[in-house]
Amino acid sequence: MRKILLALTASLISASALAQDDNTANAPLTIVIHGGAGALAPGRYTADEEAAFQAKLNEALDAGYAILESGGSSLDAIEAAIVLMEDAPIFNAGKGSVFTRDGKNELDASIMDGSNRNAGAIAGVTNVKNPIKLAREVMENSVHVMFAREGAEKFAKERGLEFVKPKYFHTEKRWNSYKAGLEAEKQNKESSLPIDYKWGTVGALALDANGNLAAGTSTGGMTLKRYGRVGDAPIIGAGTFADNNSCAVSSTGHGEYFMRLTIARDICAQVEYGGKTVDEAAQDVIHNRLENFGGDGGVIVLGPNGDYAMTFNSAGMFRGVKNQAGVQEVAIYGE
Amino acid sequence: MRKILLALTASLISASALAQDDNTANAPLTIVIHGGAGALAPGRYTADEEAAFQAKLNEALDAGYAILESGGSSLDAIEAAIVLMEDAPIFNAGKGSVFTRDGKNELDASIMDGSNRNAGAIAGVTNVKNPIKLAREVMENSVHVMFAREGAEKFAKERGLEFVKPKYFHTEKRWNSYKAGLEAEKQNKESSLPIDYKWGTVGALALDANGNLAAGTSTGGMTLKRYGRVGDAPIIGAGTFADNNSCAVSSTGHGEYFMRLTIARDICAQVEYGGKTVDEAAQDVIHNRLENFGGDGGVIVLGPNGDYAMTFNSAGMFRGVKNQAGVQEVAIYGE
């Protein structure tokens, strides 16, 4: 099993030195991913389960990185990585999405192109297999940024996206969590819900050979959510942000705090206006601002020079990075 | 008729000098409002129409300011001002909302408390009389920030908000614009649509005796919108933002640009991290960033010391300000 290499608070590799040795770009090709943050303490998963998570994270990294290596765009790389995670039942996105209070699955996603700040987002779709593809379709083939619910599904139909029956998203593990959550709530008014009911997301960032950043995030949202709740994942500036002039961010955590703190934009604003590194900005936002608000979760951040951070204040965060400097690391727990 | 006092690009009054003479607060009580930006060139409205707009703007300012003067909160002040504008058929919010492509009215709103960065937002409601009240209800009586469509309406019902029949939102003027828009689109694929099809919003900011900022925004969205389009008005960081540590913003304009540029958060980030005044930040975001993207619209901005800006790059913006320094101004056109 791969050794856990990443420190609890953040990993940062200054990769800009590579630029001089690289004749295809000024910064190293890089992909960074997450598969959600939560109460992921060692012992939570069996060795087999850990291996499955790590294999899928590596598979997503490899798929995205292969695209970057063949000269593909950062958008194509993050889409490929996120689709793999959406199709895996082990993450709370796509296939493995959690259930709403009504026992349904309602999926959110967003994507942003750092080269021109184009963006697309969708909230509350129930039958589109890969929400990240729909978010990209909104970005590239509509004059809008965000569509919700039935309207988003109508647009998906018109654009020819792949549909599935809602039961495609029904996994036994999530269904059992849903039933347990309902029961816990009945007994104790939410207080006995497992803390990680509030999060679970997948996301990816990439830096391509043209120096373009991209960010994407996809989720099934919060277990037992209701009232058409929209979390941070489809909100540009909260769950997702990308701008070649500052950085790219994908968030995972208790979404309401990420929305109030506009976490993705705040990190990049601290880089843009405050002169911070991506690591310093991520540290401030997660360990000062989010923590002071009582919120939990994490972010992945990638700068235009290839510097990256994977920062969280929860016990763990599924995460990984692969870059042109030969780094390939995945991790689950904090250390 | 009140003389138009405000300059095209921005008005800024440094009001902090007042603080020394005021034994109830460190900064002057202030309310700033807008009723949408657009192709508002002189000659667009008759003198009677102008008078009606100005009267309603003054009424909203007076209602909000009276609350501040009696020691009420900035949240109560902006809610009162926005409700008055929602109930008036002349603004694209509440009663006077524009029509979707399907000939319906779908309303969005958001609100934010600068003292604790609590926030509430709703998207796509069709039968709640005052969307700003529902956004506040989400903020204060749910653990969430944002609800969409039928879910938001279900929450409204549970909370006892006032409902209306959808036909309440049917005004003759907007219906005629809708029919004209459909026709223009049929002929010419959107290019012949009047430029102000893309905006129209109301918003308010206030600074109360406790030094707390609040911001709120409400809209019927974009004429002919479809696919459950969500614009910037209900997005925290795009249409609305408030933080006592930096500033409060409400936006109006071509929402998709405001979302991609996270305009409300960007202005306050430039104040927070870039050391800019609210006027300098608003100028940069509207006249550099938004304009470079080809977007149009405007913002109102209010700082914790009472400094304010009303900045737009469209021909005009319905706007007004009233404060403890004795300023009371409303304006429509640029100058």
XYZ file of C-alpha atoms in Angstrom:
670
model
C 0.000 0.000 0.000
C 1.259 3.441 -0.890
C 2.766 5.272 1.985
C 0.991 8.372 3.160
C 3.272 11.195 2.288
C 1.295 14.334 2.789
C 1.238 16.353 5.949
C -1.963 17.203 7.743
C -2.128 20.867 7.071
C -0.834 21.276 3.564
C 1.640 20.120 1.013
C 3.493 22.622 -1.052
C 6.065 21.977 -3.664
C 7.712 24.913 -5.289
C 7.900 23.582 -8.784
C 8.762 26.685 -10.687
C 12.449 25.738 -10.815
C 11.444 23.080 -13.294
C 10.411 25.671 -15.799
C 13.950 26.257 -16.984
C 14.429 22.629 -17.951
C 11.169 22.324 -19.758
C 10.974 23.389 -23.354
C 7.230 22.931 -23.698
C 6.022 25.263 -20.983
C 6.953 27.704 -18.287
C 5.518 25.607 -15.513
C 5.218 21.877 -14.861
C 2.182 19.969 -16.059
C 0.186 19.267 -12.898
C -3.042 17.655 -11.818
C -4.392 17.806 -8.258
C -7.548 16.010 -7.136
C -9.679 15.444 -4.069
C -12.384 12.944 -3.249
C -13.926 14.682 -0.259
C -12.953 15.619 3.285
C -14.376 14.233 6.498
C -13.915 12.285 9.679
C -11.360 10.086 7.974
C -9.283 8.886 10.889
C -7.028 5.858 10.508
C -9.055 2.742 11.268
C -12.152 4.034 9.567
C -11.493 1.864 6.513
C -10.176 -1.652 6.082
C -6.924 -2.148 4.197
C -8.919 -3.332 1.199
C -11.103 -0.267 1.265
C -8.086 2.014 1.562
C -6.472 0.262 -1.383
C -9.621 0.754 -3.463
C -9.713 4.470 -2.684
C -6.030 4.875 -3.466
C -6.295 2.904 -6.690
C -9.166 5.075 -7.878
C -7.360 8.286 -6.945
C -4.286 7.114 -8.868
C -6.438 6.109 -11.808
C -8.000 9.580 -11.882
C -4.585 11.237 -11.641
C -3.203 9.059 -14.428
C -6.161 9.703 -16.716
C -5.942 13.457 -16.287
C -2.166 13.588 -16.474
C -2.057 11.521 -19.672
C -4.168 14.193 -21.323
C -1.853 16.956 -20.142
C 1.173 15.000 -21.318
C -0.228 14.578 -24.803
C -0.759 18.332 -25.043
C -4.427 18.316 -24.026
C -6.094 21.143 -22.157
C -6.437 21.513 -18.415
C -10.227 21.419 -18.931
C -10.025 18.039 -20.650
C -7.708 16.742 -17.923
C -9.962 17.714 -15.022
C -13.058 16.456 -16.795
C -11.453 13.052 -17.337
C -10.338 12.803 -13.715
C -13.713 13.894 -12.345
C -15.681 11.561 -14.639
C -13.663 8.627 -13.295
C -14.495 9.639 -9.739
C -18.159 10.294 -10.594
C -18.401 6.806 -12.083
C -16.871 5.188 -9.004
C -19.427 4.291 -6.309
C -16.990 5.099 -3.501
C -17.141 8.899 -3.719
C -20.095 11.202 -3.018
C -20.519 12.375 -6.606
C -22.173 10.828 -9.652
C -22.788 7.096 -9.087
C -22.014 7.176 -5.356
C -24.076 10.250 -4.466
C -25.777 10.435 -1.093
C -29.543 10.566 -0.666
C -31.775 13.545 -0.001
C -34.357 13.503 2.757
C -36.870 12.244 0.195
C -34.636 9.302 -0.671
C -33.507 10.749 -3.992
C -30.174 11.734 -5.484
C -29.712 15.353 -6.577
C -26.359 16.189 -8.094
C -24.458 19.477 -8.391
C -21.307 20.398 -10.316
C -19.318 23.345 -11.631
C -16.316 24.007 -13.836
C -14.165 27.041 -14.602
C -11.586 27.871 -17.254
C -8.739 29.928 -15.810
C -7.693 31.299 -19.185
C -10.859 33.329 -19.707
C -12.869 32.807 -16.529
C -15.664 31.124 -18.416
C -17.727 29.014 -16.062
C -20.593 26.545 -16.008
C -22.621 25.084 -13.165
C -25.665 22.912 -12.576
C -27.665 22.203 -9.417
C -30.060 19.422 -8.521
C -30.016 17.092 -11.525
C -31.353 13.588 -10.992
C -30.718 11.648 -14.186
C -27.588 12.967 -15.914
C -24.809 10.432 -15.561
C -21.884 12.865 -15.369
C -22.763 16.249 -13.883
C -19.289 17.642 -14.637
C -19.898 17.077 -18.352
C -23.168 18.976 -18.087
C -21.467 21.861 -16.266
C -18.935 22.037 -19.084
C -21.726 21.955 -21.647
C -23.377 24.927 -19.901
C -20.061 26.782 -20.028
C -19.315 26.057 -23.660
C -22.735 25.850 -25.298
C -24.990 28.308 -23.539
C -24.798 32.023 -22.863
C -25.410 31.296 -19.185
C -23.371 30.132 -16.204
C -25.845 28.179 -14.091
C -28.951 26.061 -14.620
C -31.037 24.386 -11.901
C -33.013 21.163 -11.661
C -35.530 20.291 -14.406
C -34.282 23.178 -16.542
C -30.733 21.860 -16.385
C -31.989 18.408 -17.357
C -33.902 19.837 -20.298
C -30.728 21.543 -21.485
C -28.819 18.269 -21.028
C -31.370 16.482 -23.194
C -31.074 19.079 -25.930
C -27.279 18.795 -25.847
C -27.346 15.017 -26.061
C -25.727 14.173 -22.741
C -25.878 10.644 -21.381
C -28.904 10.002 -19.168
C -29.412 7.245 -16.630
C -32.413 6.083 -14.655
C -32.432 7.660 -11.180
C -31.885 4.183 -9.687
C -28.409 4.175 -11.263
C -27.398 6.416 -8.341
C -28.800 4.007 -5.760
C -25.893 2.344 -3.955
C -26.431 0.110 -0.965
C -23.854 1.844 1.191
C -25.377 5.310 0.711
C -28.884 3.935 1.168
C -27.889 2.429 4.492
C -26.355 5.755 5.551
C -29.564 7.454 4.565
C -31.690 5.091 6.641
C -29.315 5.404 9.577
C -29.382 9.180 9.200
C -33.163 9.300 9.230
C -33.180 7.173 12.346
C -30.507 9.245 14.090
C -32.409 12.388 13.287
C -35.652 10.953 14.611
C -33.970 10.139 17.905
C -31.878 13.172 18.382
C -32.569 16.060 16.019
C -29.459 15.895 13.856
C -26.998 16.031 16.727
C -26.211 12.338 16.486
C -25.620 12.392 12.755
C -22.117 11.348 11.807
C -20.089 14.487 11.193
C -19.306 13.519 7.629
C -22.959 13.675 6.666
C -22.174 17.210 5.743
C -19.646 16.686 3.017
C -18.171 14.516 0.373
C -17.308 15.901 -3.035
C -14.840 15.263 -5.817
C -12.752 17.876 -7.528
C -9.784 18.392 -9.793
C -7.404 21.147 -10.848
C -4.922 21.101 -13.696
C -2.208 23.196 -15.304
C -1.584 22.439 -18.964
C 1.250 22.985 -21.444
C -0.193 26.370 -22.413
C -0.066 27.482 -18.804
C -3.838 27.416 -18.448
C -5.484 26.525 -15.159
C -8.868 24.839 -14.805
C -10.980 23.760 -11.831
C -14.000 21.494 -11.423
C -16.113 20.134 -8.582
C -18.926 17.548 -8.476
C -21.051 16.245 -5.619
C -24.184 14.520 -4.451
C -24.356 17.134 -1.717
C -25.281 16.659 1.909
C -27.060 13.530 3.135
C -30.697 14.247 4.009
C -30.618 17.635 2.272
C -34.028 19.104 1.444
C -35.862 22.110 0.081
C -33.766 21.951 -3.095
C -30.708 22.862 -1.012
C -27.832 24.183 -3.117
C -24.403 23.781 -1.542
C -21.057 25.272 -2.439
C -20.026 22.818 -5.161
C -21.954 24.533 -7.988
C -21.204 28.059 -6.769
C -18.423 29.854 -8.641
C -16.257 31.487 -5.971
C -17.292 29.053 -3.215
C -16.751 25.488 -4.464
C -14.835 26.256 -7.640
C -12.663 29.064 -8.966
C -9.936 29.373 -11.608
C -8.026 32.352 -12.936
C -4.603 32.158 -14.587
C -3.755 35.418 -12.792
C -4.076 33.944 -9.320
C -4.968 30.272 -8.831
C -7.454 27.427 -9.178
C -9.415 25.966 -6.251
C -11.840 23.117 -5.633
C -13.470 22.863 -2.197
C -14.950 20.073 -0.122
C -16.557 20.401 3.263
C -19.522 21.835 5.079
C -20.763 23.807 2.084
C -22.690 26.500 3.908
C -19.488 27.820 5.481
C -17.716 27.694 2.130
C -20.494 29.800 0.594
C -20.530 32.400 3.355
C -16.742 32.673 3.220
C -16.584 32.540 -0.619
C -13.646 30.261 0.056
C -12.426 29.530 -3.466
C -12.428 33.196 -4.449
C -10.994 34.276 -1.115
C -7.944 32.054 -1.487
C -7.260 33.372 -4.979
C -7.959 36.964 -3.844
C -5.320 36.605 -1.139
C -2.901 35.418 -3.828
C -3.956 38.165 -6.243
C -4.160 41.147 -3.895
C -2.422 40.012 -0.727
C 0.758 38.664 -2.271
C 0.408 35.290 -0.576
C 1.547 31.959 -1.958
C -1.181 29.428 -2.657
C -0.110 27.595 0.470
C -0.221 30.666 2.699
C -3.618 31.656 1.328
C -5.037 28.153 1.785
C -3.665 27.990 5.323
C -5.251 31.304 6.264
C -8.634 30.486 4.804
C -8.895 26.937 6.182
C -7.060 27.205 9.495
C -8.032 30.741 10.437
C -11.209 31.819 8.714
C -13.068 28.525 8.266
C -11.987 27.274 11.657
C -13.013 30.497 13.411
C -16.470 30.058 11.918
C -16.664 26.514 13.249
C -16.590 25.019 9.770
C -14.740 21.935 8.556
C -13.433 20.756 5.241
C -10.620 21.308 2.836
C -9.407 22.658 -0.470
C -6.994 21.831 -3.221
C -5.235 24.832 -4.755
C -2.987 25.133 -7.812
C -1.075 28.204 -8.951
C 0.037 29.133 -12.473
C 3.637 28.230 -11.607
C 2.694 24.726 -10.490
C 2.755 25.393 -6.759
C -0.031 23.501 -5.070
C -1.641 22.983 -1.680
C -3.978 20.342 -0.259
C -5.194 21.866 2.979
C -7.893 20.683 5.375
C -8.942 20.957 9.002
C -10.959 17.748 9.031
C -9.345 14.484 10.113
C -8.680 13.510 6.525
C -9.227 14.295 2.884
C -9.017 11.949 -0.087
C -6.421 13.646 -2.245
C -3.693 13.245 -4.805
C -1.249 15.050 -7.048
C 0.791 14.146 -10.107
C 3.158 16.494 -11.883
C 6.002 16.832 -14.349
C 8.539 16.809 -11.531
C 7.750 13.128 -11.082
C 5.570 13.529 -8.025
C 2.681 11.090 -7.743
C 1.110 10.913 -4.339
C -2.267 9.948 -2.962
C -3.407 10.087 0.646
C -6.488 9.747 2.807
C -5.697 10.568 6.395
C -3.964 13.498 7.990
C -0.610 13.045 9.596
C -38.220 66.994 -10.108
C -35.136 66.256 -8.077
C -31.957 67.277 -9.776
C -29.619 64.499 -10.762
C -26.667 64.897 -8.506
C -24.600 61.836 -8.987
C -21.782 61.504 -11.417
C -21.649 58.782 -14.023
C -18.872 56.709 -12.700
C -19.267 56.843 -8.958
C -20.194 58.951 -6.000
C -18.107 58.826 -2.909
C -18.591 60.763 0.255
C -16.077 60.367 2.971
C -18.386 60.481 5.901
C -16.142 59.248 8.650
C -15.529 62.807 9.870
C -19.049 62.696 11.243
C -18.146 60.022 13.690
C -16.722 62.472 16.215
C -19.983 64.395 16.464
C -22.141 61.364 16.805
C -22.571 59.864 20.200
C -24.539 56.839 19.045
C -22.091 55.329 16.593
C -18.681 55.521 15.007
C -19.993 55.948 11.501
C -23.020 57.651 9.975
C -26.265 55.741 9.535
C -26.479 55.098 5.794
C -28.732 53.367 3.305
C -27.827 52.925 -0.374
C -30.194 51.374 -2.921
C -30.400 50.525 -6.591
C -33.287 49.605 -8.869
C -31.323 48.133 -11.756
C -28.864 49.292 -14.393
C -29.417 49.447 -18.143
C -29.757 51.481 -21.298
C -31.224 54.324 -19.307
C -30.387 57.316 -21.456
C -32.212 60.609 -20.960
C -35.357 60.565 -23.070
C -36.084 56.949 -22.349
C -38.778 57.847 -19.832
C -41.395 60.577 -19.721
C -41.238 63.169 -16.968
C -44.103 61.384 -15.222
C -42.317 58.057 -15.399
C -39.111 59.588 -14.081
C -41.038 61.148 -11.216
C -42.593 57.791 -10.372
C -39.190 56.078 -10.274
C -37.712 58.836 -8.161
C -40.640 58.859 -5.767
C -40.341 55.119 -5.240
C -36.580 55.293 -4.727
C -37.080 58.054 -2.128
C -39.833 56.061 -0.467
C -37.519 53.048 -0.188
C -34.688 55.194 1.180
C -37.017 56.807 3.730
C -38.444 53.477 4.874
C -35.009 51.964 5.385
C -33.503 55.043 6.955
C -36.371 55.427 9.431
C -35.515 51.983 10.748
C -31.849 52.874 11.117
C -32.758 56.141 12.855
C -34.902 54.369 15.395
C -32.025 52.069 16.246
C -33.089 49.205 14.006
C -30.675 46.821 12.342
C -29.154 47.176 8.891
C -30.892 43.897 7.983
C -34.305 45.323 8.886
C -33.525 48.501 6.966
C -32.525 46.785 3.721
C -35.431 44.365 3.954
C -37.909 47.256 4.276
C -36.372 49.116 1.334
C -36.273 46.030 -0.887
C -39.834 44.970 -0.024
C -41.058 48.394 -1.162
C -39.232 47.980 -4.470
C -40.419 44.368 -4.857
C -44.004 45.512 -4.365
C -43.672 48.289 -6.964
C -44.455 47.125 -10.524
C -41.798 49.427 -12.025
C -38.710 47.418 -11.039
C -37.666 43.962 -12.237
C -38.140 42.249 -8.874
C -41.191 40.933 -7.053
C -44.380 42.316 -8.594
C -42.681 43.761 -11.703
C -40.555 40.729 -12.563
C -39.831 39.938 -16.203
C -41.045 36.773 -17.918
C -39.148 33.586 -18.660
C -39.193 32.024 -22.109
C -42.159 29.954 -20.967
C -44.096 33.069 -20.020
C -43.625 32.582 -16.280
C -42.029 34.613 -13.509
C -39.192 33.013 -11.562
C -37.719 35.122 -8.783
C -34.293 35.097 -7.127
C -32.976 36.888 -4.037
C -30.182 36.861 -1.486
C -29.252 38.599 1.747
C -26.109 38.788 3.877
C -25.357 39.990 7.388
C -21.976 41.733 7.542
C -21.624 41.207 11.294
C -21.320 37.431 11.079
C -21.410 36.684 7.352
C -24.614 34.715 7.691
C -26.346 34.507 4.354
C -29.545 33.281 2.734
C -30.544 32.879 -0.900
C -33.372 31.499 -3.008
C -33.609 30.841 -6.733
C -36.592 30.345 -9.030
C -39.623 30.837 -6.796
C -42.920 31.518 -8.533
C -45.465 32.299 -5.831
C -43.741 33.913 -2.850
C -44.677 37.589 -2.721
C -41.404 38.924 -1.319
C -38.340 36.878 -2.228
C -36.081 38.981 0.003
C -38.133 37.922 3.035
C -37.702 34.290 2.041
C -33.934 34.739 1.622
C -33.816 36.182 5.131
C -35.896 33.286 6.426
C -33.398 30.839 4.901
C -30.577 32.730 6.616
C -32.207 32.908 10.018
C -34.299 29.763 10.232
C -32.478 27.041 8.361
C -29.009 25.557 8.636
C -28.548 26.190 4.916
C -27.657 29.144 2.699
C -29.515 28.457 -0.540
C -32.716 26.730 -1.644
C -33.967 26.371 -5.231
C -37.376 26.317 -6.880
C -40.100 23.987 -5.485
C -37.926 23.192 -2.462
C -37.602 26.869 -1.610
C -41.365 27.253 -1.943
C -41.951 24.298 0.356
C -39.694 25.906 2.956
C -41.579 29.202 2.505
C -44.857 27.428 3.172
C -43.516 25.814 6.329
C -42.260 29.180 7.550
C -45.574 30.904 6.886
C -44.461 33.424 4.271
C -47.031 35.291 2.206
C -47.949 33.528 -1.030
C -49.564 34.989 -4.129
C -51.007 33.424 -7.249
C -48.425 33.419 -10.058
C -50.612 35.883 -11.987
C -49.838 38.499 -9.294
C -46.493 38.895 -11.090
C -48.143 39.451 -14.467
C -47.774 43.136 -15.422
C -48.813 44.407 -18.812
C -45.544 46.227 -19.472
C -43.376 43.155 -18.826
C -45.739 40.931 -20.791
C -45.430 43.236 -23.786
C -41.635 43.178 -23.463
C -41.790 39.403 -23.348
C -43.881 39.198 -26.528
C -41.622 41.714 -28.253
C -38.596 39.768 -27.115
C -39.934 36.486 -28.459
C -40.628 38.192 -31.776
C -37.201 39.836 -31.934
C -35.564 36.531 -31.176
C -37.564 34.752 -33.859
C -36.399 37.273 -36.419
C -32.857 37.691 -35.428
C -31.565 35.196 -32.880
C -31.232 37.449 -29.839
C -29.122 40.094 -31.539
C -32.034 42.490 -31.869
C -33.105 42.169 -28.243
C -32.928 45.453 -26.358
C -29.720 45.508 -24.361
C -31.552 45.841 -21.064
C -33.184 42.461 -21.491
C -30.214 41.236 -19.601
C -30.665 43.036 -16.326
C -32.904 44.731 -13.872
C -32.614 44.041 -10.172
C -33.189 45.830 -6.916
C -30.766 45.968 -4.045
C -30.000 47.731 -0.794
C -27.118 48.180 1.622
C -27.208 49.681 5.091
C -24.950 50.632 7.977
C -26.674 50.719 11.350
C -25.991 52.307 14.730
C -24.036 49.240 15.825
C -21.730 49.611 12.857
C -23.144 46.515 11.159
C -23.353 46.282 7.392
C -25.991 44.300 5.487
C -26.658 43.684 1.802
C -29.603 42.318 -0.157
C -30.557 41.802 -3.789
C -33.807 40.683 -5.468
C -34.698 40.140 -9.111
C -36.971 38.572 -11.691
C -33.852 37.755 -13.660
C -33.282 38.003 -17.380
C -36.200 38.285 -19.816
C -36.679 35.034 -21.773
C -34.431 33.089 -19.421
C -34.813 29.317 -19.580
C -33.447 26.009 -18.332
C -33.920 27.181 -14.745
C -31.223 29.780 -15.318
C -29.733 31.114 -12.091
C -28.162 34.556 -12.362
C -25.913 36.486 -10.022
C -28.579 37.938 -7.725
C -28.887 34.852 -5.473
C -25.168 34.052 -5.535
C -23.232 35.129 -2.451
C -20.044 36.756 -3.739
C -21.512 37.670 -7.136
C -24.774 39.575 -6.596
C -24.528 40.127 -2.848
C -21.778 40.314 -0.248
C -21.408 41.890 3.188
C -18.611 41.790 5.738
C -18.036 44.428 8.415
C -14.310 43.962 7.820
C -14.420 45.167 4.231
C -17.697 46.293 2.662
C -21.206 45.488 1.460
C -22.141 45.172 -2.225
C -25.295 44.631 -4.276
C -24.902 44.126 -8.042
C -27.097 44.680 -11.075
C -26.228 43.890 -14.649
C -25.520 41.079 -17.052
C -25.414 38.438 -14.341
C -23.234 35.894 -16.100
C -20.277 38.315 -16.078
C -20.910 39.136 -12.445
C -20.773 35.430 -11.572
C -17.573 34.737 -13.533
C -15.929 37.802 -11.990
C -17.364 37.155 -8.471
C -17.907 40.898 -8.536
C -19.320 41.509 -5.060
C -16.558 39.519 -3.359
C -13.877 40.948 -5.641
C -14.709 44.537 -4.683
C -14.582 43.696 -0.976
C -11.402 41.623 -1.484
C -9.686 44.630 -3.058
C -10.735 46.658 -0.008
C -9.687 43.893 2.400
C -6.396 42.794 0.851
C -5.529 45.521 -1.651
C -5.994 48.524 0.621
C -8.374 50.229 -1.778
C -11.259 52.505 -0.849
C -14.714 51.260 -1.736
C -14.740 53.747 -4.611
C -11.368 52.646 -5.991
C -12.347 48.990 -5.765
C -15.705 49.575 -7.459
C -14.035 51.610 -10.204
C -11.504 48.874 -10.911
C -14.043 46.074 -10.978
C -16.660 47.879 -13.097
C -14.514 50.033 -15.388
C -11.551 47.706 -15.813
C -12.515 44.117 -15.153
C -16.184 44.027 -16.131
C -15.598 46.287 -19.115
C -12.637 44.250 -20.353
C -14.897 41.209 -20.347
C -17.493 43.046 -22.403
C -20.001 43.063 -19.550
C -22.302 45.867 -18.452
C -23.990 46.801 -15.226
C -23.311 48.405 -11.915
C -22.878 48.052 -8.183
C -23.627 49.885 -5.004
C -20.950 49.577 -2.324
C -20.914 50.669 1.329
C -17.991 50.568 3.718
C -18.029 50.277 7.519
C -17.066 53.967 7.841
C -20.019 55.098 5.722
C -18.080 55.648 2.506
C -20.170 54.565 -0.437
C -20.002 54.207 -4.213
C -22.652 53.795 -6.926
C -20.673 52.746 -9.962
C -21.856 51.562 -13.380
C -20.716 51.334 -16.977
C -24.218 51.198 -18.448
C -25.960 54.378 -19.551
C -27.810 54.618 -16.270
C -28.670 52.981 -12.995
C -31.657 53.638 -10.729
C -29.985 54.541 -7.467
C -30.185 56.482 -4.264
C -28.513 57.190 -0.946
C -29.581 58.679 2.366
C -27.317 59.183 5.349
C -26.797 60.867 8.680
C -24.796 63.649 7.029
C -28.064 64.869 5.545
C -27.484 63.494 2.078
C -30.583 62.279 0.249
C -30.124 61.780 -3.463
C -31.749 59.690 -6.130
C -30.786 59.454 -9.785
C -31.488 57.469 -12.935
C -29.176 58.543 -15.724
C -25.456 58.955 -15.897
C -23.963 62.371 -16.202
